[in-house]
C-alpha cells in the first residue's frame, strides 16, 4: 500500500520592497497532504520563511509558478520526515491507538424495532374558519 503526497500552497507573504527587490516572498504557508490507496487522507501544515535574497535564483513575483514554489518547499523541508508523520497519522486512523469504550457501569441503551401495518384508508376532514371583526 503506497501513499501519494502533494503540496498545497495556501498563502504567500511578501515584502513590498526588500533589499532592492519588489514583492519579495518572505513566507509560504502550506499543507503537505498524503492519501493512501483507500482514500484515507492526512496532512501536515507548516510554513517556510526566507529573509535573504538568493540572487542567482531570484524569481520575480510575477514569474513565480506553483512548480517553482513546490521546488522551494521540497528543498527546504525534509519530505521523508513529513511522509513518515503523515503515514503514521493515516495508520492511526485505520488502527486507532486509543479508543473510547462505554463506561462499564452504565448499561448500554437498547434499541427495539416494531413494525406496524400501514393503513390504506384515507379520511378527509372539513375545516371551517370564522372571522369576527369588531368595530
mmCIF file of C-alpha atoms in Angstrom:
data_model
loop_
_atom_site.group_PDB
_atom_site.id
_atom_site.type_symbol
_atom_site.label_atom_id
_atom_site.label_comp_id
_atom_site.label_asym_id
_atom_site.label_seq_id
_atom_site.Cartn_x
_atom_site.Cartn_y
_atom_site.Cartn_z
ATOM 1 C CA UNK A 1 0.000 0.000 0.000
ATOM 2 C CA UNK A 2 1.718 3.185 -1.178
ATOM 3 C CA UNK A 3 0.664 6.651 -0.156
ATOM 4 C CA UNK A 4 0.715 9.556 -2.577
ATOM 5 C CA UNK A 5 1.798 13.013 -1.430
ATOM 6 C CA UNK A 6 1.396 16.549 -2.707
ATOM 7 C CA UNK A 7 1.866 20.148 -1.648
ATOM 8 C CA UNK A 8 -0.983 22.590 -1.259
ATOM 9 C CA UNK A 9 0.229 26.206 -1.221
ATOM 10 C CA UNK A 10 -2.234 28.183 0.915
ATOM 11 C CA UNK A 11 -0.739 31.670 1.074
ATOM 12 C CA UNK A 12 2.438 33.641 0.411
ATOM 13 C CA UNK A 13 3.514 36.698 2.393
ATOM 14 C CA UNK A 14 5.586 39.269 0.558
ATOM 15 C CA UNK A 15 7.602 42.328 1.484
ATOM 16 C CA UNK A 16 6.791 45.164 -0.947
ATOM 17 C CA UNK A 17 10.447 46.267 -1.203
ATOM 18 C CA UNK A 18 13.238 44.151 0.278
ATOM 19 C CA UNK A 19 16.917 44.744 -0.402
ATOM 20 C CA UNK A 20 16.054 46.335 -3.749
ATOM 21 C CA UNK A 21 13.634 43.567 -4.820
ATOM 22 C CA UNK A 22 9.903 44.183 -5.260
ATOM 23 C CA UNK A 23 7.333 41.829 -3.734
ATOM 24 C CA UNK A 24 9.925 39.584 -2.132
ATOM 25 C CA UNK A 25 8.337 36.315 -0.960
ATOM 26 C CA UNK A 26 9.218 36.042 2.696
ATOM 27 C CA UNK A 27 6.844 33.302 3.878
ATOM 28 C CA UNK A 28 4.935 30.423 2.248
ATOM 29 C CA UNK A 29 2.148 28.661 4.155
ATOM 30 C CA UNK A 30 1.488 25.099 3.045
ATOM 31 C CA UNK A 31 -0.144 21.732 3.659
ATOM 32 C CA UNK A 32 1.686 18.527 2.777
ATOM 33 C CA UNK A 33 -1.073 16.005 2.095
ATOM 34 C CA UNK A 34 -0.909 12.224 1.975
ATOM 35 C CA UNK A 35 -3.567 9.848 0.649
ATOM 36 C CA UNK A 36 -3.478 6.071 0.929
ATOM 37 C CA UNK A 37 -4.851 3.570 -1.614
ATOM 38 C CA UNK A 38 -8.252 3.604 0.137
ATOM 39 C CA UNK A 39 -8.593 7.382 0.025
ATOM 40 C CA UNK A 40 -7.731 7.985 3.693
ATOM 41 C CA UNK A 41 -6.129 11.423 3.934
ATOM 42 C CA UNK A 42 -3.950 13.197 6.449
ATOM 43 C CA UNK A 43 -1.738 16.263 6.314
ATOM 44 C CA UNK A 44 0.976 18.284 7.961
ATOM 45 C CA UNK A 45 0.608 22.070 7.988
ATOM 46 C CA UNK A 46 3.515 24.462 8.077
ATOM 47 C CA UNK A 47 5.300 27.437 6.624
ATOM 48 C CA UNK A 48 8.749 28.359 5.421
ATOM 49 C CA UNK A 49 10.300 31.754 5.899
ATOM 50 C CA UNK A 50 13.050 33.485 3.950
ATOM 51 C CA UNK A 51 14.862 36.699 4.789
ATOM 52 C CA UNK A 52 17.814 36.523 2.384
ATOM 53 C CA UNK A 53 17.712 37.092 -1.356
ATOM 54 C CA UNK A 54 19.124 34.118 -3.241
ATOM 55 C CA UNK A 55 20.325 36.311 -6.096
ATOM 56 C CA UNK A 56 21.345 33.724 -8.714
ATOM 57 C CA UNK A 57 17.952 32.006 -8.341
ATOM 58 C CA UNK A 58 15.771 35.032 -7.578
ATOM 59 C CA UNK A 59 12.433 34.929 -9.406
ATOM 60 C CA UNK A 60 10.269 37.998 -9.967
ATOM 61 C CA UNK A 61 6.941 37.657 -8.184
ATOM 62 C CA UNK A 62 5.038 37.921 -11.470
ATOM 63 C CA UNK A 63 7.047 34.961 -12.815
ATOM 64 C CA UNK A 64 6.550 32.632 -9.851
ATOM 65 C CA UNK A 65 4.646 29.425 -10.641
ATOM 66 C CA UNK A 66 3.269 26.727 -8.388
ATOM 67 C CA UNK A 67 6.042 24.401 -9.585
ATOM 68 C CA UNK A 68 8.696 26.910 -8.501
ATOM 69 C CA UNK A 69 7.205 27.243 -5.014
ATOM 70 C CA UNK A 70 6.862 23.450 -4.678
ATOM 71 C CA UNK A 71 10.558 23.242 -5.587
ATOM 72 C CA UNK A 72 11.398 25.675 -2.797
ATOM 73 C CA UNK A 73 9.353 23.667 -0.302
ATOM 74 C CA UNK A 74 10.904 20.368 -1.364
ATOM 75 C CA UNK A 75 14.363 21.901 -0.999
ATOM 76 C CA UNK A 76 13.810 23.405 2.457
ATOM 77 C CA UNK A 77 11.708 20.657 4.084
ATOM 78 C CA UNK A 78 12.542 17.081 4.993
ATOM 79 C CA UNK A 79 9.881 15.380 2.866
ATOM 80 C CA UNK A 80 10.892 11.916 4.134
ATOM 81 C CA UNK A 81 10.119 13.040 7.676
ATOM 82 C CA UNK A 82 6.838 14.680 6.596
ATOM 83 C CA UNK A 83 5.821 11.486 4.779
ATOM 84 C CA UNK A 84 6.651 9.418 7.852
ATOM 85 C CA UNK A 85 4.486 11.672 10.041
ATOM 86 C CA UNK A 86 1.585 11.511 7.574
ATOM 87 C CA UNK A 87 1.899 7.716 7.182
ATOM 88 C CA UNK A 88 1.703 7.346 10.970
ATOM 89 C CA UNK A 89 -1.364 9.603 11.121
ATOM 90 C CA UNK A 90 -3.074 7.538 8.404
ATOM 91 C CA UNK A 91 -2.157 4.292 10.209
ATOM 92 C CA UNK A 92 -3.659 5.736 13.419
ATOM 93 C CA UNK A 93 -6.892 6.483 11.554
ATOM 94 C CA UNK A 94 -7.029 2.891 10.280
ATOM 95 C CA UNK A 95 -5.949 1.325 13.610
ATOM 96 C CA UNK A 96 -6.569 3.871 16.375
ATOM 97 C CA UNK A 97 -4.021 3.546 19.211
ATOM 98 C CA UNK A 98 -6.624 4.793 21.693
ATOM 99 C CA UNK A 99 -10.367 4.201 21.591
ATOM 100 C CA UNK A 100 -13.269 5.263 23.813
ATOM 101 C CA UNK A 101 -15.402 2.477 25.232
ATOM 102 C CA UNK A 102 -18.706 2.967 27.033
ATOM 103 C CA UNK A 103 -18.433 3.165 30.813
ATOM 104 C CA UNK A 104 -18.842 -0.385 32.117
ATOM 105 C CA UNK A 105 -21.199 0.554 34.971
ATOM 106 C CA UNK A 106 -23.689 2.318 32.706
ATOM 107 C CA UNK A 107 -25.967 -0.029 30.782
ATOM 108 C CA UNK A 108 -25.942 0.461 27.070
ATOM 109 C CA UNK A 109 -29.243 1.667 25.630
ATOM 110 C CA UNK A 110 -31.259 -0.979 23.894
ATOM 111 C CA UNK A 111 -32.996 -0.423 20.609
ATOM 112 C CA UNK A 112 -36.220 -2.144 19.680
ATOM 113 C CA UNK A 113 -37.814 -2.135 16.298
ATOM 114 C CA UNK A 114 -41.508 -2.641 15.784
ATOM 115 C CA UNK A 115 -43.343 -2.994 12.547
ATOM 116 C CA UNK A 116 -46.881 -1.667 12.287
ATOM 117 C CA UNK A 117 -49.214 -2.165 9.353
ATOM 118 C CA UNK A 118 -49.804 0.894 7.226
ATOM 119 C CA UNK A 119 -53.444 1.981 6.928
ATOM 120 C CA UNK A 120 -54.707 2.437 3.405
ATOM 121 C CA UNK A 121 -57.858 4.264 4.449
ATOM 122 C CA UNK A 122 -57.920 7.968 3.636
ATOM 123 C CA UNK A 123 -60.088 10.382 5.578
ATOM 124 C CA UNK A 124 -60.979 13.944 4.749
ATOM 125 C CA UNK A 125 -61.966 16.500 7.339
ATOM 126 C CA UNK A 126 -63.666 19.777 6.657
ATOM 127 C CA UNK A 127 -62.291 22.812 8.451
ATOM 128 C CA UNK A 128 -64.456 25.870 8.954
ATOM 129 C CA UNK A 129 -62.923 29.214 9.789
ATOM 130 C CA UNK A 130 -64.947 32.085 11.198
ATOM 131 C CA UNK A 131 -63.578 35.620 11.240
ATOM 132 C CA UNK A 132 -65.158 38.190 13.529
ATOM 133 C CA UNK A 133 -64.437 41.880 13.100
ATOM 134 C CA UNK A 134 -65.228 44.255 15.942
ATOM 135 C CA UNK A 135 -65.907 47.896 15.260
#
